[in-house]
Amino acid sequence: MKNEQLAEGRTRVGVARLLLEDGPITAAAIAERLGLSMTAVRRHLDALVAVGEAYTREAPVRGHRGRGRPAKVFLLTETGRAQFGHAYDDLAISAIRFLAETGGEDAVRAFAERRVASLVGPHRAAVLAHADPAERAKALAAALSREGYAASTRQVGAGEQLCQHHCPVAHVAAEFPQLCEVETAAFADLLGIHVQRLATIARGDAACTTHVPLGGPVPAQRTTTTTEGTPS
């Protein structure tokens, strides 16, 4: 019985991790990816929804919708994301609030720059080893995954989209968007190309999505655009 419970628990964690890394995703896709029956997948999804760790929404419709129920996709809630660990707590938010009150905007931005430097700095050489921006984006995604961001890339049109399916500091970034702005600028610096942040978990999106156009490097006289669309 104990072994069965352990196996059941590991499977549920696997389902939750798939929601984290690939959500929004359908039950059928989960079953295919994990090699499980639809009955088993539904059981685990229902359990995650019941405890508030996942939720559903209608899948986007492409073309004419046929008869029958609209397809549903599953995503993790903030509670569900928290099960994978966060690098923030009330003390961290209070500390940055104090920093903002005593040092102002510049102090918060300086903190954000130091934080992101410690995040990407150890991986800088591995990313810069690639000359092509698309390959750099893939290397950056691998580095971010090692840091707990569950990152991936996908080709969209003439560019790449760098997706971070987990943000350990989402609650802090919701109050202090400088964290996202500085991170975006650091990505542009590493990739050697102008990038645009399209979505963030801090703003309630399913993932932090950064668009990486593949039209060539940014000229030296240009500035990098931050998350809010203002020059950094």
JSON list of C-alpha atoms in Angstrom, two decimals:
[
{"chain": "A", "resi": 1, "resn": "MET", "atom": "CA", "xyz": [0.00, 0.00, 0.00]},
{"chain": "A", "resi": 2, "resn": "LYS", "atom": "CA", "xyz": [2.80, 2.41, 0.94]},
{"chain": "A", "resi": 3, "resn": "ASN", "atom": "CA", "xyz": [4.61, 1.78, -2.35]},
{"chain": "A", "resi": 4, "resn": "GLU", "atom": "CA", "xyz": [1.39, 2.40, -4.26]},
{"chain": "A", "resi": 5, "resn": "GLN", "atom": "CA", "xyz": [0.89, 5.70, -2.44]},
{"chain": "A", "resi": 6, "resn": "LEU", "atom": "CA", "xyz": [4.45, 6.76, -3.22]},
{"chain": "A", "resi": 7, "resn": "ALA", "atom": "CA", "xyz": [3.98, 5.90, -6.89]},
{"chain": "A", "resi": 8, "resn": "GLU", "atom": "CA", "xyz": [0.69, 7.80, -6.96]},
{"chain": "A", "resi": 9, "resn": "GLY", "atom": "CA", "xyz": [2.38, 10.81, -5.38]},
{"chain": "A", "resi": 10, "resn": "ARG", "atom": "CA", "xyz": [5.24, 10.76, -7.88]},
{"chain": "A", "resi": 11, "resn": "THR", "atom": "CA", "xyz": [2.78, 10.57, -10.77]},
{"chain": "A", "resi": 12, "resn": "ARG", "atom": "CA", "xyz": [0.81, 13.54, -9.43]},
{"chain": "A", "resi": 13, "resn": "VAL", "atom": "CA", "xyz": [4.02, 15.55, -9.14]},
{"chain": "A", "resi": 14, "resn": "GLY", "atom": "CA", "xyz": [4.79, 14.58, -12.74]},
{"chain": "A", "resi": 15, "resn": "VAL", "atom": "CA", "xyz": [1.40, 15.83, -13.89]},
{"chain": "A", "resi": 16, "resn": "ALA", "atom": "CA", "xyz": [1.85, 19.07, -11.94]},
{"chain": "A", "resi": 17, "resn": "ARG", "atom": "CA", "xyz": [5.33, 19.58, -13.38]},
{"chain": "A", "resi": 18, "resn": "LEU", "atom": "CA", "xyz": [3.96, 19.16, -16.90]},
{"chain": "A", "resi": 19, "resn": "LEU", "atom": "CA", "xyz": [1.37, 21.85, -16.13]},
{"chain": "A", "resi": 20, "resn": "LEU", "atom": "CA", "xyz": [4.20, 24.04, -14.88]},
{"chain": "A", "resi": 21, "resn": "GLU", "atom": "CA", "xyz": [6.48, 23.55, -17.87]},
{"chain": "A", "resi": 22, "resn": "ASP", "atom": "CA", "xyz": [3.98, 23.15, -20.74]},
{"chain": "A", "resi": 23, "resn": "GLY", "atom": "CA", "xyz": [0.69, 24.63, -19.48]},
{"chain": "A", "resi": 24, "resn": "PRO", "atom": "CA", "xyz": [-1.88, 25.46, -20.67]},
{"chain": "A", "resi": 25, "resn": "ILE", "atom": "CA", "xyz": [-2.19, 21.81, -21.73]},
{"chain": "A", "resi": 26, "resn": "THR", "atom": "CA", "xyz": [-5.04, 19.36, -22.34]},
{"chain": "A", "resi": 27, "resn": "ALA", "atom": "CA", "xyz": [-5.61, 16.15, -20.41]},
{"chain": "A", "resi": 28, "resn": "ALA", "atom": "CA", "xyz": [-5.11, 14.18, -23.62]},
{"chain": "A", "resi": 29, "resn": "ALA", "atom": "CA", "xyz": [-1.70, 15.77, -24.18]},
{"chain": "A", "resi": 30, "resn": "ILE", "atom": "CA", "xyz": [-0.69, 14.97, -20.60]},
{"chain": "A", "resi": 31, "resn": "ALA", "atom": "CA", "xyz": [-1.75, 11.34, -21.03]},
{"chain": "A", "resi": 32, "resn": "GLU", "atom": "CA", "xyz": [0.29, 11.05, -24.21]},
{"chain": "A", "resi": 33, "resn": "ARG", "atom": "CA", "xyz": [3.38, 12.73, -22.76]},
{"chain": "A", "resi": 34, "resn": "LEU", "atom": "CA", "xyz": [3.41, 10.66, -19.55]},
{"chain": "A", "resi": 35, "resn": "GLY", "atom": "CA", "xyz": [2.13, 7.40, -21.01]},
{"chain": "A", "resi": 36, "resn": "LEU", "atom": "CA", "xyz": [-0.89, 7.33, -18.70]},
{"chain": "A", "resi": 37, "resn": "SER", "atom": "CA", "xyz": [-4.53, 6.46, -19.25]},
{"chain": "A", "resi": 38, "resn": "MET", "atom": "CA", "xyz": [-7.05, 9.29, -19.52]},
{"chain": "A", "resi": 39, "resn": "THR", "atom": "CA", "xyz": [-8.73, 7.94, -16.39]},
{"chain": "A", "resi": 40, "resn": "ALA", "atom": "CA", "xyz": [-5.52, 8.26, -14.39]},
{"chain": "A", "resi": 41, "resn": "VAL", "atom": "CA", "xyz": [-4.79, 11.72, -15.74]},
{"chain": "A", "resi": 42, "resn": "ARG", "atom": "CA", "xyz": [-8.31, 12.92, -14.96]},
{"chain": "A", "resi": 43, "resn": "ARG", "atom": "CA", "xyz": [-7.98, 11.58, -11.42]},
{"chain": "A", "resi": 44, "resn": "HIS", "atom": "CA", "xyz": [-4.79, 13.51, -10.79]},
{"chain": "A", "resi": 45, "resn": "LEU", "atom": "CA", "xyz": [-6.09, 16.69, -12.46]},
{"chain": "A", "resi": 46, "resn": "ASP", "atom": "CA", "xyz": [-9.32, 16.56, -10.46]},
{"chain": "A", "resi": 47, "resn": "ALA", "atom": "CA", "xyz": [-7.27, 16.19, -7.27]},
{"chain": "A", "resi": 48, "resn": "LEU", "atom": "CA", "xyz": [-5.08, 19.18, -8.16]},
{"chain": "A", "resi": 49, "resn": "VAL", "atom": "CA", "xyz": [-8.14, 21.29, -8.98]},
{"chain": "A", "resi": 50, "resn": "ALA", "atom": "CA", "xyz": [-9.86, 20.20, -5.75]},
{"chain": "A", "resi": 51, "resn": "VAL", "atom": "CA", "xyz": [-7.00, 21.47, -3.58]},
{"chain": "A", "resi": 52, "resn": "GLY", "atom": "CA", "xyz": [-6.68, 24.71, -5.52]},
{"chain": "A", "resi": 53, "resn": "GLU", "atom": "CA", "xyz": [-3.38, 23.89, -7.23]},
{"chain": "A", "resi": 54, "resn": "ALA", "atom": "CA", "xyz": [-4.75, 23.83, -10.79]},
{"chain": "A", "resi": 55, "resn": "TYR", "atom": "CA", "xyz": [-7.60, 25.34, -12.77]},
{"chain": "A", "resi": 56, "resn": "THR", "atom": "CA", "xyz": [-9.15, 24.99, -16.22]},
{"chain": "A", "resi": 57, "resn": "ARG", "atom": "CA", "xyz": [-10.13, 27.26, -19.05]},
{"chain": "A", "resi": 58, "resn": "GLU", "atom": "CA", "xyz": [-11.43, 26.72, -22.55]},
{"chain": "A", "resi": 59, "resn": "ALA", "atom": "CA", "xyz": [-8.82, 25.97, -25.16]},
{"chain": "A", "resi": 60, "resn": "PRO", "atom": "CA", "xyz": [-8.50, 28.60, -27.92]},
{"chain": "A", "resi": 61, "resn": "VAL", "atom": "CA", "xyz": [-10.50, 27.69, -31.02]},
{"chain": "A", "resi": 62, "resn": "ARG", "atom": "CA", "xyz": [-8.73, 27.62, -34.39]},
{"chain": "A", "resi": 63, "resn": "GLY", "atom": "CA", "xyz": [-11.18, 27.63, -37.25]},
{"chain": "A", "resi": 64, "resn": "HIS", "atom": "CA", "xyz": [-14.82, 26.58, -37.00]},
{"chain": "A", "resi": 65, "resn": "ARG", "atom": "CA", "xyz": [-15.88, 25.00, -33.71]},
{"chain": "A", "resi": 66, "resn": "GLY", "atom": "CA", "xyz": [-17.66, 21.70, -34.17]},
{"chain": "A", "resi": 67, "resn": "ARG", "atom": "CA", "xyz": [-20.36, 20.19, -32.01]},
{"chain": "A", "resi": 68, "resn": "GLY", "atom": "CA", "xyz": [-19.74, 18.96, -28.50]},
{"chain": "A", "resi": 69, "resn": "ARG", "atom": "CA", "xyz": [-18.05, 20.39, -25.48]},
{"chain": "A", "resi": 70, "resn": "PRO", "atom": "CA", "xyz": [-15.25, 22.89, -26.00]},
{"chain": "A", "resi": 71, "resn": "ALA", "atom": "CA", "xyz": [-11.84, 21.47, -25.14]},
{"chain": "A", "resi": 72, "resn": "LYS", "atom": "CA", "xyz": [-10.36, 22.41, -21.78]},
{"chain": "A", "resi": 73, "resn": "VAL", "atom": "CA", "xyz": [-6.77, 23.15, -20.91]},
{"chain": "A", "resi": 74, "resn": "PHE", "atom": "CA", "xyz": [-5.23, 22.97, -17.45]},
{"chain": "A", "resi": 75, "resn": "LEU", "atom": "CA", "xyz": [-2.87, 25.38, -15.71]},
{"chain": "A", "resi": 76, "resn": "LEU", "atom": "CA", "xyz": [-1.31, 25.67, -12.28]},
{"chain": "A", "resi": 77, "resn": "THR", "atom": "CA", "xyz": [-2.60, 28.27, -9.85]},
{"chain": "A", "resi": 78, "resn": "GLU", "atom": "CA", "xyz": [-0.21, 30.39, -7.81]},
{"chain": "A", "resi": 79, "resn": "THR", "atom": "CA", "xyz": [-0.68, 27.85, -5.00]},
{"chain": "A", "resi": 80, "resn": "GLY", "atom": "CA", "xyz": [0.33, 25.08, -7.40]},
{"chain": "A", "resi": 81, "resn": "ARG", "atom": "CA", "xyz": [3.43, 26.98, -8.53]},
{"chain": "A", "resi": 82, "resn": "ALA", "atom": "CA", "xyz": [4.39, 27.49, -4.89]},
{"chain": "A", "resi": 83, "resn": "GLN", "atom": "CA", "xyz": [4.75, 23.71, -4.47]},
{"chain": "A", "resi": 84, "resn": "PHE", "atom": "CA", "xyz": [7.86, 23.93, -6.65]},
{"chain": "A", "resi": 85, "resn": "GLY", "atom": "CA", "xyz": [9.49, 26.45, -4.36]},
{"chain": "A", "resi": 86, "resn": "HIS", "atom": "CA", "xyz": [9.82, 30.22, -4.33]},
{"chain": "A", "resi": 87, "resn": "ALA", "atom": "CA", "xyz": [12.80, 32.41, -3.60]},
{"chain": "A", "resi": 88, "resn": "TYR", "atom": "CA", "xyz": [10.72, 35.07, -1.90]},
{"chain": "A", "resi": 89, "resn": "ASP", "atom": "CA", "xyz": [8.81, 35.58, 1.32]},
{"chain": "A", "resi": 90, "resn": "ASP", "atom": "CA", "xyz": [7.24, 38.41, 3.27]},
{"chain": "A", "resi": 91, "resn": "LEU", "atom": "CA", "xyz": [10.65, 39.40, 4.62]},
{"chain": "A", "resi": 92, "resn": "ALA", "atom": "CA", "xyz": [12.02, 39.87, 1.09]},
{"chain": "A", "resi": 93, "resn": "ILE", "atom": "CA", "xyz": [9.11, 42.10, 0.08]},
{"chain": "A", "resi": 94, "resn": "SER", "atom": "CA", "xyz": [9.43, 44.12, 3.28]},
{"chain": "A", "resi": 95, "resn": "ALA", "atom": "CA", "xyz": [13.16, 44.54, 2.72]},
{"chain": "A", "resi": 96, "resn": "ILE", "atom": "CA", "xyz": [12.71, 45.88, -0.82]},
{"chain": "A", "resi": 97, "resn": "ARG", "atom": "CA", "xyz": [9.94, 48.20, 0.36]},
{"chain": "A", "resi": 98, "resn": "PHE", "atom": "CA", "xyz": [12.34, 49.59, 2.92]},
{"chain": "A", "resi": 99, "resn": "LEU", "atom": "CA", "xyz": [15.00, 49.94, 0.23]},
{"chain": "A", "resi": 100, "resn": "ALA", "atom": "CA", "xyz": [12.53, 51.85, -1.97]},
{"chain": "A", "resi": 101, "resn": "GLU", "atom": "CA", "xyz": [11.55, 54.16, 0.87]},
{"chain": "A", "resi": 102, "resn": "THR", "atom": "CA", "xyz": [15.11, 54.94, 1.93]},
{"chain": "A", "resi": 103, "resn": "GLY", "atom": "CA", "xyz": [17.00, 54.79, -1.35]},
{"chain": "A", "resi": 104, "resn": "GLY", "atom": "CA", "xyz": [14.32, 55.41, -3.94]},
{"chain": "A", "resi": 105, "resn": "GLU", "atom": "CA", "xyz": [13.97, 54.00, -7.47]},
{"chain": "A", "resi": 106, "resn": "ASP", "atom": "CA", "xyz": [17.72, 53.94, -8.12]},
{"chain": "A", "resi": 107, "resn": "ALA", "atom": "CA", "xyz": [18.37, 51.74, -5.09]},
{"chain": "A", "resi": 108, "resn": "VAL", "atom": "CA", "xyz": [15.71, 49.21, -6.11]},
{"chain": "A", "resi": 109, "resn": "ARG", "atom": "CA", "xyz": [17.06, 49.10, -9.67]},
{"chain": "A", "resi": 110, "resn": "ALA", "atom": "CA", "xyz": [20.62, 48.65, -8.42]},
{"chain": "A", "resi": 111, "resn": "PHE", "atom": "CA", "xyz": [19.44, 45.73, -6.29]},
{"chain": "A", "resi": 112, "resn": "ALA", "atom": "CA", "xyz": [17.64, 44.22, -9.29]},
{"chain": "A", "resi": 113, "resn": "GLU", "atom": "CA", "xyz": [20.76, 44.57, -11.44]},
{"chain": "A", "resi": 114, "resn": "ARG", "atom": "CA", "xyz": [22.93, 42.86, -8.84]},
{"chain": "A", "resi": 115, "resn": "ARG", "atom": "CA", "xyz": [20.39, 40.04, -8.50]},
{"chain": "A", "resi": 116, "resn": "VAL", "atom": "CA", "xyz": [20.13, 39.36, -12.24]},
{"chain": "A", "resi": 117, "resn": "ALA", "atom": "CA", "xyz": [23.92, 39.55, -12.59]},
{"chain": "A", "resi": 118, "resn": "SER", "atom": "CA", "xyz": [24.25, 36.76, -10.02]},
{"chain": "A", "resi": 119, "resn": "LEU", "atom": "CA", "xyz": [21.55, 34.80, -11.88]},
{"chain": "A", "resi": 120, "resn": "VAL", "atom": "CA", "xyz": [22.97, 34.91, -15.41]},
{"chain": "A", "resi": 121, "resn": "GLY", "atom": "CA", "xyz": [26.61, 35.70, -14.68]},
{"chain": "A", "resi": 122, "resn": "PRO", "atom": "CA", "xyz": [27.69, 32.08, -14.04]},
{"chain": "A", "resi": 123, "resn": "HIS", "atom": "CA", "xyz": [26.16, 31.07, -17.39]},
{"chain": "A", "resi": 124, "resn": "ARG", "atom": "CA", "xyz": [27.41, 33.99, -19.47]},
{"chain": "A", "resi": 125, "resn": "ALA", "atom": "CA", "xyz": [30.30, 32.12, -21.11]},
{"chain": "A", "resi": 126, "resn": "ALA", "atom": "CA", "xyz": [28.05, 29.18, -22.07]},
{"chain": "A", "resi": 127, "resn": "VAL", "atom": "CA", "xyz": [25.52, 31.51, -23.70]},
{"chain": "A", "resi": 128, "resn": "LEU", "atom": "CA", "xyz": [28.13, 33.66, -25.49]},
{"chain": "A", "resi": 129, "resn": "ALA", "atom": "CA", "xyz": [29.82, 30.53, -26.85]},
{"chain": "A", "resi": 130, "resn": "HIS", "atom": "CA", "xyz": [27.11, 30.58, -29.54]},
{"chain": "A", "resi": 131, "resn": "ALA", "atom": "CA", "xyz": [27.21, 33.24, -32.26]},
{"chain": "A", "resi": 132, "resn": "ASP", "atom": "CA", "xyz": [23.65, 32.72, -33.47]},
{"chain": "A", "resi": 133, "resn": "PRO", "atom": "CA", "xyz": [20.95, 34.52, -31.38]},
{"chain": "A", "resi": 134, "resn": "ALA", "atom": "CA", "xyz": [18.60, 31.54, -31.66]},
{"chain": "A", "resi": 135, "resn": "GLU", "atom": "CA", "xyz": [21.24, 29.19, -30.25]},
{"chain": "A", "resi": 136, "resn": "ARG", "atom": "CA", "xyz": [22.04, 31.72, -27.55]},
{"chain": "A", "resi": 137, "resn": "ALA", "atom": "CA", "xyz": [18.35, 31.78, -26.63]},
{"chain": "A", "resi": 138, "resn": "LYS", "atom": "CA", "xyz": [18.35, 27.99, -26.28]},
{"chain": "A", "resi": 139, "resn": "ALA", "atom": "CA", "xyz": [21.49, 28.11, -24.14]},
{"chain": "A", "resi": 140, "resn": "LEU", "atom": "CA", "xyz": [19.93, 30.83, -21.97]},
{"chain": "A", "resi": 141, "resn": "ALA", "atom": "CA", "xyz": [16.77, 28.73, -21.55]},
{"chain": "A", "resi": 142, "resn": "ALA", "atom": "CA", "xyz": [18.88, 25.77, -20.40]},
{"chain": "A", "resi": 143, "resn": "ALA", "atom": "CA", "xyz": [20.72, 28.03, -17.93]},
{"chain": "A", "resi": 144, "resn": "LEU", "atom": "CA", "xyz": [17.47, 29.44, -16.55]},
{"chain": "A", "resi": 145, "resn": "SER", "atom": "CA", "xyz": [16.08, 25.93, -16.13]},
{"chain": "A", "resi": 146, "resn": "ARG", "atom": "CA", "xyz": [19.10, 25.03, -14.03]},
{"chain": "A", "resi": 147, "resn": "GLU", "atom": "CA", "xyz": [18.25, 28.05, -11.87]},
{"chain": "A", "resi": 148, "resn": "GLY", "atom": "CA", "xyz": [14.67, 26.83, -11.34]},
{"chain": "A", "resi": 149, "resn": "TYR", "atom": "CA", "xyz": [12.80, 28.80, -14.01]},
{"chain": "A", "resi": 150, "resn": "ALA", "atom": "CA", "xyz": [11.60, 25.80, -16.10]},
{"chain": "A", "resi": 151, "resn": "ALA", "atom": "CA", "xyz": [12.50, 27.66, -19.31]},
{"chain": "A", "resi": 152, "resn": "SER", "atom": "CA", "xyz": [12.16, 26.62, -22.94]},
{"chain": "A", "resi": 153, "resn": "THR", "atom": "CA", "xyz": [12.25, 28.14, -26.41]},
{"chain": "A", "resi": 154, "resn": "ARG", "atom": "CA", "xyz": [10.05, 27.77, -29.45]},
{"chain": "A", "resi": 155, "resn": "GLN", "atom": "CA", "xyz": [10.21, 29.23, -32.94]},
{"chain": "A", "resi": 156, "resn": "VAL", "atom": "CA", "xyz": [7.42, 31.68, -33.69]},
{"chain": "A", "resi": 157, "resn": "GLY", "atom": "CA", "xyz": [7.47, 33.25, -37.15]},
{"chain": "A", "resi": 158, "resn": "ALA", "atom": "CA", "xyz": [10.85, 34.86, -37.78]},
{"chain": "A", "resi": 159, "resn": "GLY", "atom": "CA", "xyz": [11.87, 34.78, -34.14]},
{"chain": "A", "resi": 160, "resn": "GLU", "atom": "CA", "xyz": [12.24, 32.69, -31.02]},
{"chain": "A", "resi": 161, "resn": "GLN", "atom": "CA", "xyz": [10.13, 32.92, -27.90]},
{"chain": "A", "resi": 162, "resn": "LEU", "atom": "CA", "xyz": [11.90, 32.33, -24.61]},
{"chain": "A", "resi": 163, "resn": "CYS", "atom": "CA", "xyz": [9.34, 31.05, -22.10]},
{"chain": "A", "resi": 164, "resn": "GLN", "atom": "CA", "xyz": [9.92, 30.83, -18.35]},
{"chain": "A", "resi": 165, "resn": "HIS", "atom": "CA", "xyz": [7.18, 28.61, -16.95]},
{"chain": "A", "resi": 166, "resn": "HIS", "atom": "CA", "xyz": [8.12, 29.30, -13.33]},
{"chain": "A", "resi": 167, "resn": "CYS", "atom": "CA", "xyz": [9.19, 32.52, -11.61]},
{"chain": "A", "resi": 168, "resn": "PRO", "atom": "CA", "xyz": [10.64, 32.12, -8.11]},
{"chain": "A", "resi": 169, "resn": "VAL", "atom": "CA", "xyz": [10.14, 35.85, -7.42]},
{"chain": "A", "resi": 170, "resn": "ALA", "atom": "CA", "xyz": [6.74, 36.41, -9.04]},
{"chain": "A", "resi": 171, "resn": "HIS", "atom": "CA", "xyz": [5.11, 37.97, -5.98]},
{"chain": "A", "resi": 172, "resn": "VAL", "atom": "CA", "xyz": [8.00, 40.35, -5.46]},
{"chain": "A", "resi": 173, "resn": "ALA", "atom": "CA", "xyz": [8.07, 41.30, -9.16]},
{"chain": "A", "resi": 174, "resn": "ALA", "atom": "CA", "xyz": [4.33, 42.02, -9.07]},
{"chain": "A", "resi": 175, "resn": "GLU", "atom": "CA", "xyz": [5.07, 44.88, -6.67]},
{"chain": "A", "resi": 176, "resn": "PHE", "atom": "CA", "xyz": [8.49, 45.78, -8.04]},
{"chain": "A", "resi": 177, "resn": "PRO", "atom": "CA", "xyz": [8.45, 45.45, -11.88]},
{"chain": "A", "resi": 178, "resn": "GLN", "atom": "CA", "xyz": [12.06, 46.66, -11.93]},
{"chain": "A", "resi": 179, "resn": "LEU", "atom": "CA", "xyz": [13.01, 43.00, -11.42]},
{"chain": "A", "resi": 180, "resn": "CYS", "atom": "CA", "xyz": [11.37, 42.11, -14.75]},
{"chain": "A", "resi": 181, "resn": "GLU", "atom": "CA", "xyz": [12.71, 45.19, -16.53]},
{"chain": "A", "resi": 182, "resn": "VAL", "atom": "CA", "xyz": [16.31, 44.56, -15.53]},
{"chain": "A", "resi": 183, "resn": "GLU", "atom": "CA", "xyz": [16.00, 40.85, -16.36]},
{"chain": "A", "resi": 184, "resn": "THR", "atom": "CA", "xyz": [14.75, 41.72, -19.86]},
{"chain": "A", "resi": 185, "resn": "ALA", "atom": "CA", "xyz": [17.66, 44.12, -20.39]},
{"chain": "A", "resi": 186, "resn": "ALA", "atom": "CA", "xyz": [20.11, 41.43, -19.24]},
{"chain": "A", "resi": 187, "resn": "PHE", "atom": "CA", "xyz": [18.62, 38.96, -21.74]},
{"chain": "A", "resi": 188, "resn": "ALA", "atom": "CA", "xyz": [19.07, 41.51, -24.55]},
{"chain": "A", "resi": 189, "resn": "ASP", "atom": "CA", "xyz": [22.68, 42.02, -23.52]},
{"chain": "A", "resi": 190, "resn": "LEU", "atom": "CA", "xyz": [23.40, 38.28, -23.48]},
{"chain": "A", "resi": 191, "resn": "LEU", "atom": "CA", "xyz": [21.63, 37.56, -26.75]},
{"chain": "A", "resi": 192, "resn": "GLY", "atom": "CA", "xyz": [23.12, 40.59, -28.50]},
{"chain": "A", "resi": 193, "resn": "ILE", "atom": "CA", "xyz": [19.76, 41.58, -29.93]},
{"chain": "A", "resi": 194, "resn": "HIS", "atom": "CA", "xyz": [16.73, 43.69, -29.08]},
{"chain": "A", "resi": 195, "resn": "VAL", "atom": "CA", "xyz": [14.15, 41.64, -27.16]},
{"chain": "A", "resi": 196, "resn": "GLN", "atom": "CA", "xyz": [10.58, 42.34, -26.03]},
{"chain": "A", "resi": 197, "resn": "ARG", "atom": "CA", "xyz": [8.85, 40.97, -22.94]},
{"chain": "A", "resi": 198, "resn": "LEU", "atom": "CA", "xyz": [5.36, 39.89, -24.02]},
{"chain": "A", "resi": 199, "resn": "ALA", "atom": "CA", "xyz": [3.99, 38.39, -20.81]},
{"chain": "A", "resi": 200, "resn": "THR", "atom": "CA", "xyz": [4.95, 37.80, -17.19]},
{"chain": "A", "resi": 201, "resn": "ILE", "atom": "CA", "xyz": [3.75, 35.52, -14.42]},
{"chain": "A", "resi": 202, "resn": "ALA", "atom": "CA", "xyz": [3.93, 38.56, -12.14]},
{"chain": "A", "resi": 203, "resn": "ARG", "atom": "CA", "xyz": [1.13, 40.15, -14.18]},
{"chain": "A", "resi": 204, "resn": "GLY", "atom": "CA", "xyz": [-0.97, 37.01, -14.08]},
{"chain": "A", "resi": 205, "resn": "ASP", "atom": "CA", "xyz": [0.11, 35.34, -17.33]},
{"chain": "A", "resi": 206, "resn": "ALA", "atom": "CA", "xyz": [0.76, 31.62, -17.61]},
{"chain": "A", "resi": 207, "resn": "ALA", "atom": "CA", "xyz": [4.46, 32.15, -18.34]},
{"chain": "A", "resi": 208, "resn": "CYS", "atom": "CA", "xyz": [7.08, 34.87, -18.70]},
{"chain": "A", "resi": 209, "resn": "THR", "atom": "CA", "xyz": [7.47, 35.18, -22.47]},
{"chain": "A", "resi": 210, "resn": "THR", "atom": "CA", "xyz": [10.27, 37.09, -24.18]},
{"chain": "A", "resi": 211, "resn": "HIS", "atom": "CA", "xyz": [10.28, 37.55, -27.95]},
{"chain": "A", "resi": 212, "resn": "VAL", "atom": "CA", "xyz": [13.69, 37.28, -29.59]},
{"chain": "A", "resi": 213, "resn": "PRO", "atom": "CA", "xyz": [13.58, 38.57, -33.20]},
{"chain": "A", "resi": 214, "resn": "LEU", "atom": "CA", "xyz": [16.19, 37.08, -35.46]},
{"chain": "A", "resi": 215, "resn": "GLY", "atom": "CA", "xyz": [16.77, 40.07, -37.72]},
{"chain": "A", "resi": 216, "resn": "GLY", "atom": "CA", "xyz": [20.32, 40.85, -36.61]},
{"chain": "A", "resi": 217, "resn": "PRO", "atom": "CA", "xyz": [22.08, 42.51, -33.66]},
{"chain": "A", "resi": 218, "resn": "VAL", "atom": "CA", "xyz": [21.04, 45.84, -32.19]},
{"chain": "A", "resi": 219, "resn": "PRO", "atom": "CA", "xyz": [23.18, 48.74, -33.45]},
{"chain": "A", "resi": 220, "resn": "ALA", "atom": "CA", "xyz": [25.43, 50.23, -30.77]},
{"chain": "A", "resi": 221, "resn": "GLN", "atom": "CA", "xyz": [23.56, 53.53, -30.66]},
{"chain": "A", "resi": 222, "resn": "ARG", "atom": "CA", "xyz": [20.21, 51.92, -29.87]},
{"chain": "A", "resi": 223, "resn": "THR", "atom": "CA", "xyz": [18.93, 51.27, -26.37]},
{"chain": "A", "resi": 224, "resn": "THR", "atom": "CA", "xyz": [17.34, 48.09, -25.06]},
{"chain": "A", "resi": 225, "resn": "THR", "atom": "CA", "xyz": [13.60, 48.24, -24.45]},
{"chain": "A", "resi": 226, "resn": "THR", "atom": "CA", "xyz": [12.49, 47.18, -21.01]},
{"chain": "A", "resi": 227, "resn": "THR", "atom": "CA", "xyz": [9.31, 45.37, -19.99]},
{"chain": "A", "resi": 228, "resn": "GLU", "atom": "CA", "xyz": [7.35, 48.59, -19.75]},
{"chain": "A", "resi": 229, "resn": "GLY", "atom": "CA", "xyz": [8.58, 49.85, -23.12]},
{"chain": "A", "resi": 230, "resn": "THR", "atom": "CA", "xyz": [10.89, 52.58, -21.82]},
{"chain": "A", "resi": 231, "resn": "PRO", "atom": "CA", "xyz": [14.61, 52.82, -22.61]},
{"chain": "A", "resi": 232, "resn": "SER", "atom": "CA", "xyz": [16.90, 51.31, -19.99]}
]
